[in-house]
Coordinates of C-alpha atoms in Angstrom, one line a residue:
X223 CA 0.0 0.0 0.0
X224 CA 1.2 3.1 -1.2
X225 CA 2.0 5.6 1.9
X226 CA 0.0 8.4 2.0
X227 CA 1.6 12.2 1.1
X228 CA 1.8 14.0 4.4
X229 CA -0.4 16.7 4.1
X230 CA 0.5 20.5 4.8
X231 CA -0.4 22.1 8.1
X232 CA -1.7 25.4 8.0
X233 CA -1.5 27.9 10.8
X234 CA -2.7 31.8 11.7
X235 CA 0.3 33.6 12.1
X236 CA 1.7 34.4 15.6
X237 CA 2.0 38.1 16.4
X238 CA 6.0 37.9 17.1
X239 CA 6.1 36.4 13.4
X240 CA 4.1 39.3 11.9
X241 CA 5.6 42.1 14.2
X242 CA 9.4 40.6 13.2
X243 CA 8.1 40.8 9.4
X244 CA 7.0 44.1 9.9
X245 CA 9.9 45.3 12.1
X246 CA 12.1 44.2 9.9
X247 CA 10.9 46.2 6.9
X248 CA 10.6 49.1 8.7
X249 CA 13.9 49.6 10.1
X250 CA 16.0 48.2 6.9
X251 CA 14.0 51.1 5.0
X252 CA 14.0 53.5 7.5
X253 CA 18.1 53.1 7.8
X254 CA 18.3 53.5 4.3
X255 CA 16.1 56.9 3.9
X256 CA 17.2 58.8 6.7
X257 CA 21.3 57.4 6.6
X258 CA 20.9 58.1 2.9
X259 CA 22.9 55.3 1.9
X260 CA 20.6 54.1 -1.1
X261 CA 17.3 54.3 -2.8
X262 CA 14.3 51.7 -0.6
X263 CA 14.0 49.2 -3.4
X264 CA 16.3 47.0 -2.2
X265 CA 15.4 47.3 1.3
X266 CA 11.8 46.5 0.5
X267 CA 12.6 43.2 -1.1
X268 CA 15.0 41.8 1.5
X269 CA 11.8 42.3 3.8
X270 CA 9.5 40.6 1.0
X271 CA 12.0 37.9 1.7
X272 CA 11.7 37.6 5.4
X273 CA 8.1 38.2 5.3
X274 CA 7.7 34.9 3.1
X275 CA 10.1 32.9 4.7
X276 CA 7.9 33.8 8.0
X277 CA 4.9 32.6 5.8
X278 CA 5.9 29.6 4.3
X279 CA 6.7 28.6 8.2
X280 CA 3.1 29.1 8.5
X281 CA 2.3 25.7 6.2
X282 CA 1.6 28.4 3.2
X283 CA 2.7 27.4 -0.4
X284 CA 5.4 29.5 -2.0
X285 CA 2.3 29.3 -5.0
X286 CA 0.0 31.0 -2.8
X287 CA 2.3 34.4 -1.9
X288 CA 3.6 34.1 -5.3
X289 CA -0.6 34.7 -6.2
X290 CA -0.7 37.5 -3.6
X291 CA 2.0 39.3 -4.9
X292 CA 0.9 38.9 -8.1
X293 CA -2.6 40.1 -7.7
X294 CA -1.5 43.1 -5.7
X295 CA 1.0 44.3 -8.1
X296 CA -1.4 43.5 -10.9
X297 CA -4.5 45.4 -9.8
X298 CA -2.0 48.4 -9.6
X299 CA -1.0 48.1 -12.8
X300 CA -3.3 50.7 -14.2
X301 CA -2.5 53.5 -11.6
X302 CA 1.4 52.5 -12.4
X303 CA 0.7 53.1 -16.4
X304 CA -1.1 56.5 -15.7
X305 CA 2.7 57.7 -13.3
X306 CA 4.5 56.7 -16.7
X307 CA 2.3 58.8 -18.6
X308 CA 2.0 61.7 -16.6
X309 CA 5.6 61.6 -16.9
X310 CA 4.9 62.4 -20.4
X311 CA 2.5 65.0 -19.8
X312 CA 5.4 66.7 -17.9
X313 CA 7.6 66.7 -20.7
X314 CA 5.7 67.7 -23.2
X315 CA 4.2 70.2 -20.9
X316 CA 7.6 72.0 -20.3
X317 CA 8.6 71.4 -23.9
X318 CA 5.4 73.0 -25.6
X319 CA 5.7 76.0 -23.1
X320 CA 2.9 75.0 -20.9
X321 CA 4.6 74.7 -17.6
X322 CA 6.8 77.8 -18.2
X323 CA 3.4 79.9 -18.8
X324 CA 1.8 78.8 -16.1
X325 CA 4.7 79.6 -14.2
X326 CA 5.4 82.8 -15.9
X327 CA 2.0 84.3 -15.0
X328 CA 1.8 83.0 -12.1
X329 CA 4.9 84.9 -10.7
X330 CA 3.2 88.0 -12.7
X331 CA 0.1 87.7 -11.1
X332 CA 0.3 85.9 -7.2
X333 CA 1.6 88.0 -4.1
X334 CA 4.7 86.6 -3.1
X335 CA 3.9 87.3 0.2
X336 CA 0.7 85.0 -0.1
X337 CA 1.9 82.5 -2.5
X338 CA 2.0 79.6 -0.4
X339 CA -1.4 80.8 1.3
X340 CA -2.5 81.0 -2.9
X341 CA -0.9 77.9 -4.1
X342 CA -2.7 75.9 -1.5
X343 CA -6.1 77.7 -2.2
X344 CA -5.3 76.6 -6.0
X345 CA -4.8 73.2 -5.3
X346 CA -8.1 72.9 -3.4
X347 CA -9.8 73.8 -6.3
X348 CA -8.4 71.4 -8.9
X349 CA -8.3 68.6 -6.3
X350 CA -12.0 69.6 -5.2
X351 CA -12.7 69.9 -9.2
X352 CA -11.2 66.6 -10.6
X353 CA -11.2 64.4 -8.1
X354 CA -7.3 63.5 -8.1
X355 CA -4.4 64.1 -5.9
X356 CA -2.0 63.1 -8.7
X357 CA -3.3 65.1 -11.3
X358 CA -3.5 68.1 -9.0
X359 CA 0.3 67.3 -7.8
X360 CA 1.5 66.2 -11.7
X361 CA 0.3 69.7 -13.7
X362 CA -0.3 72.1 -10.7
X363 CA 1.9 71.2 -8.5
X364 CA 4.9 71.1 -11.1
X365 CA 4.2 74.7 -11.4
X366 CA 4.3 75.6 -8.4
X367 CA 7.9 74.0 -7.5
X368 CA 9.2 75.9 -10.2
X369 CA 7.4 79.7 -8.5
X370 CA 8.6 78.5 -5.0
X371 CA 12.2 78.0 -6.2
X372 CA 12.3 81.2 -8.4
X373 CA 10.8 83.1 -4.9
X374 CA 13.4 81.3 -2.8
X375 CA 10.7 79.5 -1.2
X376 CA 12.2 76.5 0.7
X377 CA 10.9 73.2 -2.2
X378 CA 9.5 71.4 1.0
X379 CA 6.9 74.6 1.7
X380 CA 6.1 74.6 -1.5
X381 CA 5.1 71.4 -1.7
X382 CA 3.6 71.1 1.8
X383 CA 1.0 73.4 0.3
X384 CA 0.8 71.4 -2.9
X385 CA -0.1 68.7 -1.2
X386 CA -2.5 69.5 1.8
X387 CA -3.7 71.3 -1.2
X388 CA -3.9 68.1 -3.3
X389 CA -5.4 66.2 -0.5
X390 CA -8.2 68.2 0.7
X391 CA -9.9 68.1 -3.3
X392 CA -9.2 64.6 -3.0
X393 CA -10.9 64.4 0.5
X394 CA -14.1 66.6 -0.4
X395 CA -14.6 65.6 -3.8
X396 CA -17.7 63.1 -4.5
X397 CA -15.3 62.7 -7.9
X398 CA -12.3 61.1 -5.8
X399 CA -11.9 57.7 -5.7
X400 CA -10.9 57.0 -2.1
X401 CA -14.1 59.2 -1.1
X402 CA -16.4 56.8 -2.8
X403 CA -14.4 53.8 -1.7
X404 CA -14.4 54.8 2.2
X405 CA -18.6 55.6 1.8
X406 CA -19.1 52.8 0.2
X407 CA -17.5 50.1 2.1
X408 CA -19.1 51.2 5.1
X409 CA -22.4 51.5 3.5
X410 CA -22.5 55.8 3.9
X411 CA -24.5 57.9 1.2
X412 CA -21.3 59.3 -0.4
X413 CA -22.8 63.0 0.4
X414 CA -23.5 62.2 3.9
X415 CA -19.8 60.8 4.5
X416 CA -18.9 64.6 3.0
X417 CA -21.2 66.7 4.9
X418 CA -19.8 64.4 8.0
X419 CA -16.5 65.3 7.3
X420 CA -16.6 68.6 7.4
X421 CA -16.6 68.7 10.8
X422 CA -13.1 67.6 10.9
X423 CA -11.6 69.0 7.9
X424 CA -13.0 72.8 8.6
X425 CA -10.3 73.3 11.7
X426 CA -7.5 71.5 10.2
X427 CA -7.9 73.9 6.9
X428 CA -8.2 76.7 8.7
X429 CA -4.6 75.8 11.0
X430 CA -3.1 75.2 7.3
X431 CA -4.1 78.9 6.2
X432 CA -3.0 80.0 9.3
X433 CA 0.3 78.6 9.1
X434 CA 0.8 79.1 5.1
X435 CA 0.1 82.8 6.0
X436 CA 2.6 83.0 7.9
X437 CA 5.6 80.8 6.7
X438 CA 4.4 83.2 3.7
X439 CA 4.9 86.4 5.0
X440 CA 8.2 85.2 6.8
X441 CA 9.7 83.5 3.2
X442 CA 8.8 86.6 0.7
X443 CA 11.4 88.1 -1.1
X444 CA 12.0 91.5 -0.4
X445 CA 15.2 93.0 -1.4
X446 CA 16.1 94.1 -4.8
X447 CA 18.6 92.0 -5.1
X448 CA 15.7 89.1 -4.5
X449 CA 13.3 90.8 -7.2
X450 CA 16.0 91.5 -9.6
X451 CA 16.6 87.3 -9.3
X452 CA 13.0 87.0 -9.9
X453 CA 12.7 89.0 -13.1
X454 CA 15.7 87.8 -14.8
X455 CA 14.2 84.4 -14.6
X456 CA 11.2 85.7 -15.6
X457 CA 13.4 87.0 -18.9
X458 CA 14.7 84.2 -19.3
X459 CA 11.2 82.0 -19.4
X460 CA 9.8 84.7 -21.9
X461 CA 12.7 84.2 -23.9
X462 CA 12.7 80.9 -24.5
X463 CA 9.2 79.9 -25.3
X464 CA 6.4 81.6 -26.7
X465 CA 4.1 82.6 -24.4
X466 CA 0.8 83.4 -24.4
X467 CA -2.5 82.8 -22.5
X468 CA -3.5 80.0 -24.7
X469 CA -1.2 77.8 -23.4
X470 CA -3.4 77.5 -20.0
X471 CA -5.6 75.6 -22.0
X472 CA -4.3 72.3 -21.2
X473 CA -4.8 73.0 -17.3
X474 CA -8.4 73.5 -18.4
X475 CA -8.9 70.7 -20.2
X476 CA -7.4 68.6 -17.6
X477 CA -9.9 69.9 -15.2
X478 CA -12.8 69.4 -18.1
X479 CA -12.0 65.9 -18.7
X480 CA -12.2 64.7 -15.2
X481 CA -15.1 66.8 -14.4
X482 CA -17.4 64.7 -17.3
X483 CA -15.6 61.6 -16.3
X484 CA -13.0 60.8 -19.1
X485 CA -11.7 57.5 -18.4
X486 CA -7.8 58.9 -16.7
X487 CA -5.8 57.0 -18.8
X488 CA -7.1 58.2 -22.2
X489 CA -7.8 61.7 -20.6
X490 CA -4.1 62.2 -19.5
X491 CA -2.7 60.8 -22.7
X492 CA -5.0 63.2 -24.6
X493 CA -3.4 66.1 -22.9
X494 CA 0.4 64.6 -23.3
X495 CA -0.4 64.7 -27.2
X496 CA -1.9 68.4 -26.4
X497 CA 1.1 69.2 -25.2
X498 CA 2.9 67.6 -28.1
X499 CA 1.0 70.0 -30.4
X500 CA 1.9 73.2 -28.4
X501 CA 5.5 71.7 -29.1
X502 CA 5.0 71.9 -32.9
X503 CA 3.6 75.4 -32.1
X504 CA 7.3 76.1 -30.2
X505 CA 9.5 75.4 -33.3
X506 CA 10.4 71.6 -32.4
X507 CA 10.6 68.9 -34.4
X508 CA 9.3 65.3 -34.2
X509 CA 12.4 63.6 -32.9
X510 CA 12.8 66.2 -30.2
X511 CA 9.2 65.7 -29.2
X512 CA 9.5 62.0 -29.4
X513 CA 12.7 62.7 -26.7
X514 CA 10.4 65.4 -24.4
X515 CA 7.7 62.3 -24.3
X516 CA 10.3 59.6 -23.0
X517 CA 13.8 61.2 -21.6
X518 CA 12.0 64.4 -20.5
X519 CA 12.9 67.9 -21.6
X520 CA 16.1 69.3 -21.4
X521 CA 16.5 73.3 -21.2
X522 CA 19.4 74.7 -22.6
X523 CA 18.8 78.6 -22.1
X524 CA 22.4 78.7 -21.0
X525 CA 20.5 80.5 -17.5
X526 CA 21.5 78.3 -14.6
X527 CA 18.2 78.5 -13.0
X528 CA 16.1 78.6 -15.5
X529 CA 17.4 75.5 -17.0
X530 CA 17.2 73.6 -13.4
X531 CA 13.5 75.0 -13.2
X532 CA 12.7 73.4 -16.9
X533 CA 15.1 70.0 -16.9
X534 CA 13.1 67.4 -15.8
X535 CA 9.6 64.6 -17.2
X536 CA 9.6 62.3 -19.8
X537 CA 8.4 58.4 -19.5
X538 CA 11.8 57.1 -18.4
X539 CA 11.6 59.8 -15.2
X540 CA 8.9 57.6 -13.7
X541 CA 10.4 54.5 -14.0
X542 CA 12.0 54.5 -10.7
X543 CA 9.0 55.8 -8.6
X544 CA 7.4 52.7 -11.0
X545 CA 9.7 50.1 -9.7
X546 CA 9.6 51.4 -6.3
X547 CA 6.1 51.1 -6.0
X548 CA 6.5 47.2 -7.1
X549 CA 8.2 45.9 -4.7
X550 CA 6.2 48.2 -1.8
X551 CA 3.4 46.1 -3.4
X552 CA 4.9 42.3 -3.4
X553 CA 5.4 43.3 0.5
X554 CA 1.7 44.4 0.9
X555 CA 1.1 41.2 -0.7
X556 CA 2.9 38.9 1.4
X557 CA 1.7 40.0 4.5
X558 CA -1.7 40.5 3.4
X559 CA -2.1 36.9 1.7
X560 CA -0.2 35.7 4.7
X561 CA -2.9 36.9 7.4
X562 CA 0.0 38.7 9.1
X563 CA -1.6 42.0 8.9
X564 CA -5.1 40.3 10.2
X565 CA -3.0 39.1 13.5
X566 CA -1.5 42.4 13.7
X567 CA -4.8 44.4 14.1
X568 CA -6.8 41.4 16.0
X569 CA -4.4 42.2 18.9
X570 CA -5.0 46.0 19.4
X571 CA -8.6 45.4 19.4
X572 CA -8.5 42.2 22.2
X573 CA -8.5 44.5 24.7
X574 CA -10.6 47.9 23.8
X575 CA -13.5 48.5 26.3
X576 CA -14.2 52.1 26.1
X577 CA -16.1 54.1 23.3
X578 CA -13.2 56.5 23.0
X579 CA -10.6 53.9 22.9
X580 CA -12.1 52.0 19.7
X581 CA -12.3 55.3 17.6
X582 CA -8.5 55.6 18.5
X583 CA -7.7 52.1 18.0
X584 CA -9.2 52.8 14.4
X585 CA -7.4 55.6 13.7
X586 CA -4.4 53.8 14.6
X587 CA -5.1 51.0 12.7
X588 CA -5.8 53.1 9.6
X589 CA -2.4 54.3 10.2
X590 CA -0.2 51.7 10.8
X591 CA -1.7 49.6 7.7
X592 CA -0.6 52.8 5.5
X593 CA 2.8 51.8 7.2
X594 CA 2.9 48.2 6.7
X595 CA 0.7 47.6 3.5
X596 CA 2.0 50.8 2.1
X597 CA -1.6 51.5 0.5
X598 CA -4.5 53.3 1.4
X599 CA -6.7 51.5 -0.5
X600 CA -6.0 48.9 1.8
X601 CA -5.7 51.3 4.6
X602 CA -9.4 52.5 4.0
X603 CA -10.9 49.1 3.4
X604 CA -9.1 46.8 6.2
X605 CA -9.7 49.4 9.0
X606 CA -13.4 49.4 7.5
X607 CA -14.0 46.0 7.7
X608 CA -12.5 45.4 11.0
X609 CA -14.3 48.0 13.0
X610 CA -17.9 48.0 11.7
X611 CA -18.9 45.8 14.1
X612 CA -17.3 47.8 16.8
X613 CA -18.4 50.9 16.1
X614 CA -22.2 49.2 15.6
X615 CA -22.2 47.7 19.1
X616 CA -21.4 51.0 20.7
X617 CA -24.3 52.6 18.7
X618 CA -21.6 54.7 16.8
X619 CA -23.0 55.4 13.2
X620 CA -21.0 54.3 10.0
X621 CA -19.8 58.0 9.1
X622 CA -17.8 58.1 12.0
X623 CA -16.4 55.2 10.9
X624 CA -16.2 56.7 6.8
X625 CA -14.5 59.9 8.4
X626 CA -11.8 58.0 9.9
X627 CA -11.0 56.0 6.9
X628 CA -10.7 59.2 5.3
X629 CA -8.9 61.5 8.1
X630 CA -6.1 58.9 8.3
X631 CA -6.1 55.9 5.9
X632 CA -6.4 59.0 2.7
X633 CA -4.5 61.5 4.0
X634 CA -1.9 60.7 5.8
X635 CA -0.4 57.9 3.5
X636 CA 2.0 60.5 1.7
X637 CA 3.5 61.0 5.1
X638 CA 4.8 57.3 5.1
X639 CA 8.2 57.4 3.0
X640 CA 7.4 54.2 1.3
X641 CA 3.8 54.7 1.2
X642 CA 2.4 54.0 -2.8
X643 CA 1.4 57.8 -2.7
X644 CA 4.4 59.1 -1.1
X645 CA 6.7 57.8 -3.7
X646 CA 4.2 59.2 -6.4
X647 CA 4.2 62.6 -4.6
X648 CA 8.2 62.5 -4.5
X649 CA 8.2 61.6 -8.2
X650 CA 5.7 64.2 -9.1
X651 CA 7.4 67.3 -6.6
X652 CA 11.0 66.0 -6.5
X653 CA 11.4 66.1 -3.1
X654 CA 10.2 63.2 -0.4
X655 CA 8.2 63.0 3.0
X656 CA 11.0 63.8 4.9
X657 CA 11.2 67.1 3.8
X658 CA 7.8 68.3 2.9
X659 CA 6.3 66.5 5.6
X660 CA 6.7 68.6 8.6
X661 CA 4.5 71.1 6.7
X662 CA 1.6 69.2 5.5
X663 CA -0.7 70.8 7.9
X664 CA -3.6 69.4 7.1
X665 CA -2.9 65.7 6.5
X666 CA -1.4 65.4 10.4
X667 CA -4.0 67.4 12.3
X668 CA -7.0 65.9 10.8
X669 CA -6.2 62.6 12.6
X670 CA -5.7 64.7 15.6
X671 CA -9.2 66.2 15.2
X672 CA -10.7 63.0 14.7
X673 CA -9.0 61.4 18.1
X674 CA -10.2 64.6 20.4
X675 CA -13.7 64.2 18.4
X676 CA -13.9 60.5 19.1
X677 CA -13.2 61.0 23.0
X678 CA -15.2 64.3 23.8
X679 CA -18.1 62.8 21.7
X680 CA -18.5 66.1 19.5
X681 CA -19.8 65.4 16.1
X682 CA -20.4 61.9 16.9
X683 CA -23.1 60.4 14.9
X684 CA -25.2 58.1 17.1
X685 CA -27.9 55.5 16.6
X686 CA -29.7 52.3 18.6
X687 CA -26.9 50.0 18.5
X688 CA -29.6 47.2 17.5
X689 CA -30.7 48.9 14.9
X690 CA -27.1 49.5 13.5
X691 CA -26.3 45.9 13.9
X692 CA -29.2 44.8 11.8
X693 CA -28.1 47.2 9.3
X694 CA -24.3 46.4 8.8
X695 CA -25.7 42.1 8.8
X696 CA -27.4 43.5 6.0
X697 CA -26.6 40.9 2.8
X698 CA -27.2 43.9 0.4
X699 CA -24.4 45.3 2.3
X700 CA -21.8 47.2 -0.4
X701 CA -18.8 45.0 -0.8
X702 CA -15.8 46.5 -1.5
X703 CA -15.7 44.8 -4.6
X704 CA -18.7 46.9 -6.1
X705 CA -17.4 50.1 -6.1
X706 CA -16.9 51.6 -9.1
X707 CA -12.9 51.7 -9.3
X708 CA -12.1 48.4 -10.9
X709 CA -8.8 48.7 -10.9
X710 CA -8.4 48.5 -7.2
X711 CA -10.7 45.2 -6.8
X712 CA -8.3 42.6 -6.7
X713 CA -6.7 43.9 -3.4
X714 CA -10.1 44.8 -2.1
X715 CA -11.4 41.2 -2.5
X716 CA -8.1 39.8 -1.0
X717 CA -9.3 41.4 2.1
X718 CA -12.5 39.8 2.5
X719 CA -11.6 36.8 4.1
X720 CA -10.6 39.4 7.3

């Protein structure tokens, strides 16, 4: 008689297991950003490794994390296409004049001494308008790096206002993605889940103005010397393009398209070959457009500044915030398909009594999965999913629940260093969380907002707790997997085993 094959054992990972895993990613990538010897990619798979080592101890099949990581990269895989060709848009942007008008007119027509305070204000619109942090960071905010370094505006400032900018459109708008993901996967009329946000949002955007105002008024050039730098790079812009109000019609369009729902990929590629055109319009040729599109555009004004300013985009610019963002993924993956992040969370809520205590044990949670899956999709849903129950036994309503997801699991992940959206935000700005982090205003003191709301009970949204428990057993309950972005489903259904 044949002897039977052994059969594989499968266990839950043990928290020391997942904390070592995450541990040791943390500190390898930490070590490597602050000591500054190296770029995180390496870092990132060396604790891929460990992480899957850990799960394969578990009885998992290497098949089974090779699946995770798979699906995770490959449900990204359209948001990793649009960062190539915004790339592209960047290049062709600067190339056909685009950038250096918007820049140009800007620096004609903002006060210096409330350009941050301005910038900020501008951002908020085209985030609130279309919906999207990157597009706001990609066309917007490439602008406004290039008034903040002709000012003399320290680059993290600059885009500190970009970005709380960036992130309150994202936030507010009924357009953004991550707003209709956090409503729906905790079953909140998408309108309501605004209207309930508000309440957090208004302080911490008043605090940004505040400060913006005055890191403003403390940063503006004054001198002659200082203005004199200012209009010689002003010179030199107008004398290397052809300018003209026209050219702002890209930004427009941008905001157009988005606004009546042109699919992003299509819609940004649209404006790339827009840009392309307003090259033709500049005097070059194909081949040099051709170059703008994939190396980027090169100034050669023979004006030091200037050509900084104008030297950057292009396809190939991308590819290492591209490849970065890969192997931030195959992590998420492992420790996701692994059940490591599960074991992680299940602790902090073994021992939570208190009403006050679970709101901050979901805000934490929302942040630390932003740490260790790198993602706030994944951020937003998990921290959902977990504490619906919770918050429906303590008679807490589901847009307390909705805010959080949003307060943290949105708008802090381009705080994280290797954070999916920080590394898009570096890409997009040129400079990383480390720098422009200390003044993103709003994306830190929301979360604080929310924790002093969730233990004073102000703006707490309250209901019978059996009536909110019939409603969240609900089978007509949203599932993640029906919202309408369906290039974030794979992860989202990967969860639902939690």
């Amino acid at each position: 008689m044949a002897k039977e094959k052994k059969q594989r054992v499968r266990r839950d990972p043990t928290l020391l297991e997942s904390t070592i895993a995450m541990l040791a990613m943390m500190v390898m990538v930490s070590y490597v950003i602050m000591a500054g010897k190296g770029d995180a990619q390496m870092p990132f798979i060396a604790a891929t490794a460990i992480a899957a080592i850990i799960a394969l101890r578990t009885g998992m099949t290497w098949a089974e994390l090779e699946a995770g990581i798979v699906n995770t990269i490959s449900a990204a895989l359209q948001s990793l296409i649009v960062i190539m060709v915004i790339g592209m848009v960047i290049g062709s942007w600067i190339q056909g004049g685009v950038v250096p008008a918007m820049i140009y007119y800007g620096l004609k027509i903002i006060n210096p001494k409330f350009f941050l305070l301005t910038i900020n204000i501008i951002c908020m619109i085209t985030g609130l308008s279309t919906g999207s942090t990157y597009t706001t960071a990609g066309t917007m905010g490439i602008a406004a790096m290039g008034m903040g370094s002709v000012l003399g505006i320290p680059p993290g400032m600059t885009a500190g206002a970009v970005i709380c900018g960036a992130y309150f459109g994202d936030k507010m708008s009924p357009l953004s993605d991550t707003t209709c993901l956090a409503s729906g996967v905790n079953k909140v009329n998408i309108f309501v889940h605004i209207r309930h946000m508000v309440w957090t949002v208004t302080p911490a955007v008043v605090f940004t103005w505040v400060m913006f105002t005055v890191l403003g008024l403390r940063y503006a050039p004054t001198s002659a010397l200082e203005m004199g730098a200012i209009d010689a790079m002003l010179d030199g812009i107008a004398g290397s393009f052809q300018l003209s109000p026209w050219l702002l019609l890209p930004m427009a369009l941008v905001i157009l398209m988005i606004i009546f729902q042109v699919p992003a990929l299509p819609g940004i590629l649209g404006v790339s070959i827009l840009g392309a055109i307003c090259s033709i319009i500049q005097g070059h040729g194909l081949a040099d457009i051709i170059d703008a599109l994939h190396y980027g555009y090169v100034s050669e004004t023979g004006i030091e500044a200037v050509d900084q300013l104008l030297t950057r985009g292009g396809m190939d610019s991308m590819m290492w915030t591209v490849s970065f963002i890969i192997c931030v993924l195959a992590f998420g993956g492992v420790m996701d398909v692994s059940g490591m992040l599960r074991t992680i969370i299940n602790a902090i809520l073994k021992r939570v009594r208190r009403d006050g205590t679970v709101y901050l044990c979901a805000v934490l949670t929302c942040l630390l999965l932003n740490i260790v899956a790198a993602d706030n999709y994944v951020a937003i849903v998990m921290t959902a999913r977990m504490y619906r129950r919770p918050f429906a036994e303590r008679g807490m309503m589901m847009q307390n629940l909705s805010r959080i997801c949003e307060d943290v699991g949105s708008i802090t992940s381009p705080l994280v260093p290797w954070n999916t959206c920080a590394i898009i935000m570096t890409g997009f700005l040129g400079v990383g969380p480390l720098v422009y982090g200390p003044y993103c205003f709003l994306n830190w003191s929301c979360g604080i907002f929310s924790i002093i709301y969730g233990y004073t009970g102000f703006t707490i949204a309250r209901k019978n707790p059996e009536e909110l428990m019939k409603e969240i057993d609900d089978p007509d309950f949203v599932e993640p997997r029906e919202i309408h972005k369906p290039w974030i489903s794979k992860p989202i259904q990967s969860l639902e085993k939690v």
